[in-house]
Short mmCIF file of C-alpha atoms and ligand atoms in Angstrom, two decimals:
data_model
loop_
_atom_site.label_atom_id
_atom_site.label_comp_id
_atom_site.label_asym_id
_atom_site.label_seq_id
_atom_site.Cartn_x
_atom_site.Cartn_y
_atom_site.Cartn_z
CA UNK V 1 9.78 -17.69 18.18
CA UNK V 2 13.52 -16.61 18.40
CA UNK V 3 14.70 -13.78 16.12
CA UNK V 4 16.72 -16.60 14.14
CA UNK V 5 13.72 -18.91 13.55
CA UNK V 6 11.49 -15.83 12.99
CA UNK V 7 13.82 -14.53 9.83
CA UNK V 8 14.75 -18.01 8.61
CA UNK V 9 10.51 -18.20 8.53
CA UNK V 10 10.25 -14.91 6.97
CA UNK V 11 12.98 -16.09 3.83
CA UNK V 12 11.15 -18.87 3.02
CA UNK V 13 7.83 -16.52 2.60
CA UNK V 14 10.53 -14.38 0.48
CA UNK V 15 11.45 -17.18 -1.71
CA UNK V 16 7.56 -18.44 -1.91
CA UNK V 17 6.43 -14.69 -2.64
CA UNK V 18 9.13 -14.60 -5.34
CA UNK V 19 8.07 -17.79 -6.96
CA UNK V 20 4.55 -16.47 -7.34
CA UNK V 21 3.83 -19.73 -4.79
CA UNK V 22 0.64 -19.66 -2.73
CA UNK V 23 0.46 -18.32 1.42
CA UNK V 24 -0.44 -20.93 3.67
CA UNK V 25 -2.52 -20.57 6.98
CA UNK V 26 0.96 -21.05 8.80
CA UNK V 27 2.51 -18.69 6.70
CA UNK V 28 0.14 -16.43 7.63
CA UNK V 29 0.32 -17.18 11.32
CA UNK V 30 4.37 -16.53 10.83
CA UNK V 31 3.57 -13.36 9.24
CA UNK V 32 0.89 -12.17 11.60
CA UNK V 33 3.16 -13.41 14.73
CA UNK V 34 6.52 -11.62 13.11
CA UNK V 35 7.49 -7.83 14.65
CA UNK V 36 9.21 -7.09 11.88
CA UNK V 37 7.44 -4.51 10.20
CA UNK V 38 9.48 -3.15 7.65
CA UNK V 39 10.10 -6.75 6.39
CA UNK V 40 6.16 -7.14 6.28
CA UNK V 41 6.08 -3.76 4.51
CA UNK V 42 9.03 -4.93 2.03
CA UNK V 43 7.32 -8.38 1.75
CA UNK V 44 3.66 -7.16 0.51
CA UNK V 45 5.35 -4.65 -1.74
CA UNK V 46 7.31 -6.72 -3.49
CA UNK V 47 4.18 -9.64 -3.24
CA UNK V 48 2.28 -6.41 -5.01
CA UNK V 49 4.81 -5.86 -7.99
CA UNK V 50 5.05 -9.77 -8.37
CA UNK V 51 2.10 -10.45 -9.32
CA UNK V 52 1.75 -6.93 -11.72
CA UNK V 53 1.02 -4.05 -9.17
CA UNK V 54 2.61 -0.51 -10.56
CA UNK V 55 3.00 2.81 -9.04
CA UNK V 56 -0.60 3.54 -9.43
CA UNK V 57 -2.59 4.43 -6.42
CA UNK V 58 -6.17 5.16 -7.20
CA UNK V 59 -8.97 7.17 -5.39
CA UNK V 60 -12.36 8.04 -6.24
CA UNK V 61 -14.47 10.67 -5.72
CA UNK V 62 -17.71 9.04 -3.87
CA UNK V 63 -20.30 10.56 -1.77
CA UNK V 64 -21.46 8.75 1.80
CA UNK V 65 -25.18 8.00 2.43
CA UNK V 66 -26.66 6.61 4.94
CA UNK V 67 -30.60 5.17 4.73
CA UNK V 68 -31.49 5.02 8.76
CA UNK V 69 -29.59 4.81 11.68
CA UNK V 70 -32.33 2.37 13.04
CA UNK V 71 -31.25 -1.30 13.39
CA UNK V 72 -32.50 -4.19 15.11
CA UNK V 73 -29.26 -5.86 15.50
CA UNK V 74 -26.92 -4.33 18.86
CA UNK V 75 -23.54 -5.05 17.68
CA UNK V 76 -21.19 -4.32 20.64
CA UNK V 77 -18.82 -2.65 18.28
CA UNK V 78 -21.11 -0.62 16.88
CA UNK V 79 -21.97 3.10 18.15
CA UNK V 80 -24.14 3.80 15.06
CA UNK V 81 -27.10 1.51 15.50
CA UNK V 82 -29.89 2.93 17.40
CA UNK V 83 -33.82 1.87 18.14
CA UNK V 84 -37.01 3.85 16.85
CA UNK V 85 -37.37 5.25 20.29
CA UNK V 86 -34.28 7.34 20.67
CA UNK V 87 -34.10 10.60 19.75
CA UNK V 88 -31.68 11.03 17.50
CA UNK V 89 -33.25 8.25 14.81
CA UNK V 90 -33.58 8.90 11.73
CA UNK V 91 -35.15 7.20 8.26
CA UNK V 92 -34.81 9.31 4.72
CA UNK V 93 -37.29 8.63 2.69
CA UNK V 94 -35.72 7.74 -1.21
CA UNK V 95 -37.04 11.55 -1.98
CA UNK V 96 -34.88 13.09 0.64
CA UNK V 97 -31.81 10.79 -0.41
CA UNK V 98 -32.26 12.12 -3.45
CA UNK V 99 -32.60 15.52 -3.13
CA UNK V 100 -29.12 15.62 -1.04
CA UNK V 101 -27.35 13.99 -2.82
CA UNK V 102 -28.25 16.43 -6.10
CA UNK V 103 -27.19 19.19 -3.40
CA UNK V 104 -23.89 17.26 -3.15
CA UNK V 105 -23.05 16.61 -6.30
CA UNK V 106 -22.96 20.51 -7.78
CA UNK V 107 -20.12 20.86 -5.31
CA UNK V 108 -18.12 17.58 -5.49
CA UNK V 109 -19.07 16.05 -9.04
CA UNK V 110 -19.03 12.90 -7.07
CA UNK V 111 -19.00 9.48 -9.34
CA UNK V 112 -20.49 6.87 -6.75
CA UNK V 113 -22.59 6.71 -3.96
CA UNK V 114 -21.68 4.64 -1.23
CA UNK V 115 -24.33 3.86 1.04
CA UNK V 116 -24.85 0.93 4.04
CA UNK V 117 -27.65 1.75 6.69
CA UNK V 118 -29.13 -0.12 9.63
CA UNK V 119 -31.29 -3.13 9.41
CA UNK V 120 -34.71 -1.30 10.09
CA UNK V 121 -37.61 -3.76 10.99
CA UNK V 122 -39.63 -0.39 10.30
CA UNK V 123 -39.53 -0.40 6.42
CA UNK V 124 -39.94 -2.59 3.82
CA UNK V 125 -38.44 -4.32 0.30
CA UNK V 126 -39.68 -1.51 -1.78
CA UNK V 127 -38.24 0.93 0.45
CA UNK V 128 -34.84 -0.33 -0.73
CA UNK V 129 -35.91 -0.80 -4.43
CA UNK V 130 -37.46 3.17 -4.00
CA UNK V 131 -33.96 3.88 -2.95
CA UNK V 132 -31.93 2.11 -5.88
CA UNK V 133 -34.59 3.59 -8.60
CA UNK V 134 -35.31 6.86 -7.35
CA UNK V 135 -31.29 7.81 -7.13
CA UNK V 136 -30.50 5.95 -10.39
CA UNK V 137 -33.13 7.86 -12.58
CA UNK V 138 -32.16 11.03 -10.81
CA UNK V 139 -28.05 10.48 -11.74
CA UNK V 140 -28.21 7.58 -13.75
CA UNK V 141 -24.12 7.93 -14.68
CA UNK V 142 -23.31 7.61 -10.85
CA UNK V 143 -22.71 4.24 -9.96
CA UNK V 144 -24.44 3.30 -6.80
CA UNK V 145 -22.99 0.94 -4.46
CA UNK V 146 -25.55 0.15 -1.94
CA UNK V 147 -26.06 -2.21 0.95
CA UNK V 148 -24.07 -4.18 3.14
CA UNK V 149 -24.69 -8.28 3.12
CA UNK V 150 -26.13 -7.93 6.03
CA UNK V 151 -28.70 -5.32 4.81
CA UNK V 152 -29.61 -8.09 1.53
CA UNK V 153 -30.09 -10.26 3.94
CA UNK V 154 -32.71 -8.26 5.97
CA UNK V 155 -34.39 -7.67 2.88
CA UNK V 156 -35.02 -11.45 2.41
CA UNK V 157 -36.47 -11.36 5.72
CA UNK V 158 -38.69 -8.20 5.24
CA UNK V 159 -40.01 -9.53 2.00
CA UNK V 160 -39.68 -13.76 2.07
CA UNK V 161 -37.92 -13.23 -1.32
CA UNK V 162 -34.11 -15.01 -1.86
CA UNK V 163 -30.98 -13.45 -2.06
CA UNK V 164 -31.19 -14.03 -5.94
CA UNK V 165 -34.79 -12.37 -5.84
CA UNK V 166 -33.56 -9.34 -3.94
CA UNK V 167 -30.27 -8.97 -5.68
CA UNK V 168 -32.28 -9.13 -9.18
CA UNK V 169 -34.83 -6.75 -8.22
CA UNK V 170 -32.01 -4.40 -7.09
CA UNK V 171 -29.80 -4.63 -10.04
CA UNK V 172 -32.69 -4.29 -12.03
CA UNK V 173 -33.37 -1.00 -10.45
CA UNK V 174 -29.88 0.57 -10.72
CA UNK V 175 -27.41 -1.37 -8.39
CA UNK V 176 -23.88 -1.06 -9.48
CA UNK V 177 -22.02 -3.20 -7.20
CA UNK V 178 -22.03 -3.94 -2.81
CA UNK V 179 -19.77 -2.67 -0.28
CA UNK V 180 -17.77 -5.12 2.11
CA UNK V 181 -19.36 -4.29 5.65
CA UNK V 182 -21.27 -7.00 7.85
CA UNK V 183 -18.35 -9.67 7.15
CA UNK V 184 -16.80 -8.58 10.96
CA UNK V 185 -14.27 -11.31 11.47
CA UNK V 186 -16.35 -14.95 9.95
CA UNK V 187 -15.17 -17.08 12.99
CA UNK V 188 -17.85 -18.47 14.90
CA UNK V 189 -16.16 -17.68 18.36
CA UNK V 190 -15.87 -14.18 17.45
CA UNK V 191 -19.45 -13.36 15.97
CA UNK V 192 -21.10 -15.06 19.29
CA UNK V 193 -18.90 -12.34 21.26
CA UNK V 194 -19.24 -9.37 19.08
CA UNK V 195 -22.57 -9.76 17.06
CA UNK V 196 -24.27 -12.39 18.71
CA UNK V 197 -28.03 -11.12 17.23
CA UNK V 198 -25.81 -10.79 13.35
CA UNK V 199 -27.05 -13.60 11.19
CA UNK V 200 -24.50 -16.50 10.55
CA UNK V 201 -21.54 -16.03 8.24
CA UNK V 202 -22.26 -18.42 5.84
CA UNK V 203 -25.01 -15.61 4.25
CA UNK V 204 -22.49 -13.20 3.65
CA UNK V 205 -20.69 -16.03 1.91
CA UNK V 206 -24.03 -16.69 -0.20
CA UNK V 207 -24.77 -12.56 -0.29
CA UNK V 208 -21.45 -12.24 -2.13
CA UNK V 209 -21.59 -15.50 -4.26
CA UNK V 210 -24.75 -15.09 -5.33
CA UNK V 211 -23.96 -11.37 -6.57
CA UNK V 212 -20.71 -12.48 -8.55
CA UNK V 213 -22.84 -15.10 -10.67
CA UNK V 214 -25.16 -11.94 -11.16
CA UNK V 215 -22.58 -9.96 -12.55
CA UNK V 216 -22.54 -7.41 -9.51
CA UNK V 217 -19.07 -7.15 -8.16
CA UNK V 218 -18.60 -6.60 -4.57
CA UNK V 219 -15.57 -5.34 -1.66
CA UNK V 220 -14.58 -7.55 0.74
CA UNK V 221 -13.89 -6.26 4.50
CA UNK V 222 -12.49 -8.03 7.99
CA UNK V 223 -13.23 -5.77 10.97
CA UNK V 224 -9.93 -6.35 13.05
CA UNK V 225 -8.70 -5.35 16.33
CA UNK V 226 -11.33 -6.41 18.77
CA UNK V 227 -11.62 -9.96 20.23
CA UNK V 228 -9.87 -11.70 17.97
CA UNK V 229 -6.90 -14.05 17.72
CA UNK V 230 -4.06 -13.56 14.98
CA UNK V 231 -5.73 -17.12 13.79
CA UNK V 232 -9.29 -16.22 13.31
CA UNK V 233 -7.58 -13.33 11.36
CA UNK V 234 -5.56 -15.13 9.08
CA UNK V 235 -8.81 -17.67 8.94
CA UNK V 236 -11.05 -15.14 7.27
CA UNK V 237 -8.78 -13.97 5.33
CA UNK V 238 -8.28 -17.49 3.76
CA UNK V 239 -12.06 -17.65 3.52
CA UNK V 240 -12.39 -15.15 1.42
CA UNK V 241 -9.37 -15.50 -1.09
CA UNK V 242 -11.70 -19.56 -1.66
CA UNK V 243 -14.61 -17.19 -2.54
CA UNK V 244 -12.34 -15.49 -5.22
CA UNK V 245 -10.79 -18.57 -6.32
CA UNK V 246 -14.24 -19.18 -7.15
CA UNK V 247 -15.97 -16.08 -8.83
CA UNK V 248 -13.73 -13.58 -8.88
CA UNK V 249 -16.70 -11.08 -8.33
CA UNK V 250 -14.39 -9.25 -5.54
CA UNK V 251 -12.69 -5.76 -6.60
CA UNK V 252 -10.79 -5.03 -3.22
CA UNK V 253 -10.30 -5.97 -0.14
CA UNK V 254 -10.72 -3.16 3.11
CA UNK V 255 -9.37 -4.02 6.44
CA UNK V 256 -11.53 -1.98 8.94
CA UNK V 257 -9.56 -0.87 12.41
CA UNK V 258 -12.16 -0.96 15.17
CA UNK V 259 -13.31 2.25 16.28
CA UNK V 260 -13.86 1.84 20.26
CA UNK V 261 -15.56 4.73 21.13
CA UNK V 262 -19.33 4.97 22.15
CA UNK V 263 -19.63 1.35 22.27
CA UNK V 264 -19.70 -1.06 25.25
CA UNK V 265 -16.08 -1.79 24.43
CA UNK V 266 -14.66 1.67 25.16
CA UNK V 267 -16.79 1.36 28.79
CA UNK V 268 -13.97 -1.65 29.08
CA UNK V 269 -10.76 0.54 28.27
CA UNK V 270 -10.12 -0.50 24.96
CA UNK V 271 -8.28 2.17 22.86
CA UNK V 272 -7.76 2.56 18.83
CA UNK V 273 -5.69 0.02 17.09
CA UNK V 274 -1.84 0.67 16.86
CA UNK V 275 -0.45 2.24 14.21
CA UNK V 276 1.92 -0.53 13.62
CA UNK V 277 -1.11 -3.56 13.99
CA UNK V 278 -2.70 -1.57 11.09
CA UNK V 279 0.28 -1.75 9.09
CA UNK V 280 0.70 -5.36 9.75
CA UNK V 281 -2.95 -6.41 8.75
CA UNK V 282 -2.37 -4.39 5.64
CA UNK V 283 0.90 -6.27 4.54
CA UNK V 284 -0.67 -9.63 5.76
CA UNK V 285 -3.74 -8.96 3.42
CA UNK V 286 -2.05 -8.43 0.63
CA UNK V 287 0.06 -11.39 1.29
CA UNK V 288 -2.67 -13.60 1.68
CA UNK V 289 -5.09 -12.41 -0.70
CA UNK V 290 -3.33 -13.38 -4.08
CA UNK V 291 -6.18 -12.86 -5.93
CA UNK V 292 -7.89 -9.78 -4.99
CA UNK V 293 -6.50 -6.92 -6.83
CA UNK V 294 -6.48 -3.74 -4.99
CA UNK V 295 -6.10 -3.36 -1.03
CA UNK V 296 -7.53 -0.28 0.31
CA UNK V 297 -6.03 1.99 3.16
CA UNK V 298 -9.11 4.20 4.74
CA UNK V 299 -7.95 7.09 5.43
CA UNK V 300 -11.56 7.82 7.15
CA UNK V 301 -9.93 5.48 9.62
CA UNK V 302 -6.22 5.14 9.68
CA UNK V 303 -6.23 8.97 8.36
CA UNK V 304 -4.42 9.97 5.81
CA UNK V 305 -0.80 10.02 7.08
CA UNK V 306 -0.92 7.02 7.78
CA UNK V 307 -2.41 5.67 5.11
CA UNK V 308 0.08 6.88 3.31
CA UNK V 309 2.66 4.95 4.67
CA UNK V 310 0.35 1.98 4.19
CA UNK V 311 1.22 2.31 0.40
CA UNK V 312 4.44 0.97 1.25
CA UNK V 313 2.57 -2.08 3.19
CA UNK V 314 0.73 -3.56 -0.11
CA UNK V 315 -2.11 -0.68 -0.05
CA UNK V 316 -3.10 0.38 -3.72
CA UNK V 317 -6.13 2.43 -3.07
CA UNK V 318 -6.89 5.22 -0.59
CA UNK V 319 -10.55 4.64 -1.03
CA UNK V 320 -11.59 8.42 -2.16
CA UNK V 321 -12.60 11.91 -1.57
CA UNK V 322 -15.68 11.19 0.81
CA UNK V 323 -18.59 13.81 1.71
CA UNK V 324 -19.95 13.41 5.07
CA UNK V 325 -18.39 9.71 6.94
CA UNK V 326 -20.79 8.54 10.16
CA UNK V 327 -20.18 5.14 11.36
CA UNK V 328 -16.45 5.77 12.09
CA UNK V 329 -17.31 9.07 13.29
CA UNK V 330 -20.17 7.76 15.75
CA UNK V 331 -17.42 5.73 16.79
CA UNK V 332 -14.62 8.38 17.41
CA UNK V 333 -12.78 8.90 14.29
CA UNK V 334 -11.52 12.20 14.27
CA UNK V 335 -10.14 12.35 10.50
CA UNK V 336 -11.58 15.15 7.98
CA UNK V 337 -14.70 13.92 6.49
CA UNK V 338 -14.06 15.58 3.43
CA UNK V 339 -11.09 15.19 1.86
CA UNK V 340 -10.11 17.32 -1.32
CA UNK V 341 -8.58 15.84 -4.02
CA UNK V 342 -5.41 18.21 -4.30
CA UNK V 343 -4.51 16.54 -0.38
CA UNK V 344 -4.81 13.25 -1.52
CA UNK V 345 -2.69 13.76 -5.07
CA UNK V 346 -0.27 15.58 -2.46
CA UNK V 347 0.31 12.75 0.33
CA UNK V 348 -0.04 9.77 -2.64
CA UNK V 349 2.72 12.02 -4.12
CA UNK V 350 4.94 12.51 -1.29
CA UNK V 351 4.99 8.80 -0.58
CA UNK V 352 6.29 8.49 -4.45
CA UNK V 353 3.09 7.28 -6.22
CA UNK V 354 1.33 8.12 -8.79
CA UNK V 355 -2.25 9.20 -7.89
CA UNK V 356 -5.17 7.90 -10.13
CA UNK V 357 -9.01 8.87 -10.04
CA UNK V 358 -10.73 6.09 -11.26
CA UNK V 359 -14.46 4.85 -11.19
CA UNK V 360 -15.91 2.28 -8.96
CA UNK V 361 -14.47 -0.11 -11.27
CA UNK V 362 -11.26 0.50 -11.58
CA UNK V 363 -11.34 2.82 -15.07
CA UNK V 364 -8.88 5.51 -14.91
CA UNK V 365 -10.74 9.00 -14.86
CA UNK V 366 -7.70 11.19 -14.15
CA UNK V 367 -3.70 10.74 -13.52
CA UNK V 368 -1.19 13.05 -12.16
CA UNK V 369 2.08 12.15 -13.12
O1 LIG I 401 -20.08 -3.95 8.79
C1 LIG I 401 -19.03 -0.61 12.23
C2 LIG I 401 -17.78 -1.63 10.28
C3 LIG I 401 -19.08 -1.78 8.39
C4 LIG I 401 -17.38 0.05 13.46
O2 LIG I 401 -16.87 -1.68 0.74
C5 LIG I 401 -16.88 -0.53 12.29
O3 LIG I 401 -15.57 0.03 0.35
C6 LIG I 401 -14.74 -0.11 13.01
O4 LIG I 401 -19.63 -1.54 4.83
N1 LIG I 401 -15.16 0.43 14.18
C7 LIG I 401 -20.05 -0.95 7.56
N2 LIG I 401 -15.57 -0.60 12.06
C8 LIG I 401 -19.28 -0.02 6.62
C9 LIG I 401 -18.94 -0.67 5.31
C10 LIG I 401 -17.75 -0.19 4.56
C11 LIG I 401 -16.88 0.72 5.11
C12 LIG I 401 -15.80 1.17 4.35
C13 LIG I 401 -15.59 0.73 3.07
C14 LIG I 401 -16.47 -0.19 2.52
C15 LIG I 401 -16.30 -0.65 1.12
C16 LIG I 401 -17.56 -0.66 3.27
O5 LIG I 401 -18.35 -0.90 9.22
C17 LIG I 401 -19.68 -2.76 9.36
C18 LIG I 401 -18.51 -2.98 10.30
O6 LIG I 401 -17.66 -3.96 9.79
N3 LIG I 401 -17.92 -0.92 11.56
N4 LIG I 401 -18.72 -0.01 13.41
C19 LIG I 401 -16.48 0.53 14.44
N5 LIG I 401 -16.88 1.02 15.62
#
């Protein structure tokens, strides 16, 4: 596209954005396609304010778990998955969860759990349920927000129950709400490449539908910067602002950068994202997702500099103080793991926000003016 097609493009997104009209799939192509960052950056900001964002930028203070590193599924972008066998496996029992996470939280005062795990063939449903009870009773005003799609989904298999069944049981038990992971990028192309043993897309879809009409909301993720075209990007973005359209059940949307390292796509030369593709997807998500009301920059990923910036890009959240991060780490991330709350007040204030704590829910816990 010439420079002079590309901007006259980009003004009629303006005007659309302005007139609170909704982003097509070629306006997303346009936007995806366009190298012209700061009017991407300008774009989702003012697409942001438009349709009610403030200065707020929220955070909150959650603690990382992981169940097992054992899963029967070899992603090729994942360098945290290994078998039984290997040496380095691991499987807490819901006691030893427990009893770390009470460790953790006399240092951190932590107000979530966050924790996704491999898909172990080596455990069972009431593992899970163990998990969600034990944890609950022990800190029943933490919210827990357990379990990937993908990891529901094994559980159906492990116990022949639906995704209703499983989702009740766990709810039942202390579920708060389910993280975004396992959604990759939906396009069928793309899974076959990447996640060819992964089950097919359309369970997420059901994973995530089927928790909305429980009253369990959920995140959304796309894990970009792989094999995938600016299409398939734009594609699952769309998917996922239908799902919304529908339920509403989604509380934010994460764009995941692909981590190379340790995994059969680093033996091929493949290096980090850019800096400036990160900033893109962030601006394009916001654009495109209308609906979903807070966009998260990871710092455990883009680290924190940079997420920064990506406040000026549509991002709303930094995602939060985090004890202890592995599956970026595995995977070569070399940001803190812990991140204290007076550095993220300080960078959310240097980038001329106004840092709230909140809960998993979006309450407001804390504000710094
Ligand atoms: O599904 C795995 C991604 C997900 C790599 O909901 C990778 O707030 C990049 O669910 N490079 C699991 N990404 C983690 C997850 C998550 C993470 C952050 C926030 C939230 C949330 C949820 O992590 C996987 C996959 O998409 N992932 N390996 C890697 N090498």
């Amino acid at each position: 596209m010439s420079v002079v097609t590309q901007q006259t493009a980009l003004d009629a997104i303006w005007e659309k954005v302005e007139a609170g009209e909704r982003l097509n799939l070629e306006d997303g192509l346009t936007l995806m396609e366009s190298d012209d960052l700061l009017q991407l950056g300008e774009l989702a900001d003012a697409a942001r304010r438009v349709r009610g964002g403030t200065d707020e930028v929220f955070f909150v203070q959650n603690l990382y778990l992981n169940q097992t590193n054992v899963c029967r599924v070899k992603c090729k972008f994942c360098a945290f998955a290994v078998t039984q066998k290997q040496a380095d496996a691991y499987t807490f029992t819901p006691e030893q969860l427990v009893e770390d996470a009470l460790a953790q939280r006399e240092g951190t005062g932590f107000t979530e759990i966050h924790m996704v795990g491999g898909e172990s063939p080596h455990v069972d449903f009431g593992y899970y349920v163990d998990i969600v009870s034990k944890l609950h009773e022990a800190m029943p005003d933490v919210h827990l927000k357990l379990f990937t799609a993908s990891e529901i989904h094994h559980m159906t298999t492990l116990s022949g129950l639906t995704h209703e069944q499983v989702l009740v049981e766990l709810r039942d038990a202390g579920l708060g709400s389910l993280p975004g992971g396992g959604a990759e990028v939906f396009a069928d192309r793309v899974r076959r490449l990447v996640a060819p043993g992964k089950e097919h897309p359309d369970f997420w879809f059901h994973t995530h539908r089927t928790a909305h009409g429980l009253g369990i909301p959920t995140h959304c993720t796309m894990l970009y910067g792989h094999v995938e075209t600016y299409e398939e990007r734009v594609d699952h973005l769309l998917r996922l602002r239908g799902l919304q359209d529908e339920t509403g059940g989604f509380l934010a949307f994460i764009p995941l950068a692909f981590h190379p390292e340790n995994t059969v796509f680093e033996r091929r030369g493949w290096t980090h994202t850019a800096g400036s593709d990160d900033l893109k997807m962030m601006a394009v998500s916001r654009l495109l997702l209308d609906n979903v009301p807070n966009v998260k920059a990871y710092w455990i990923m883009m680290g924190m500099p940079l997420a920064a910036v990506a406040l000026h890009f549509g991002a709303n959240d930094v995602q939060g103080t985090v004890v202890r991060e592995e599956i970026f780490h595995a995977a070569g991330a070399t940001t803190e793991t812990e991140q204290k709350i007076e550095e993220l007040v300080h960078f959310v204030g240097e980038a001329g926000r106004i840092p709230v704590q909140r809960d998993t829910l979006y309450n407001e816990l804390r504000r710094w003016e």
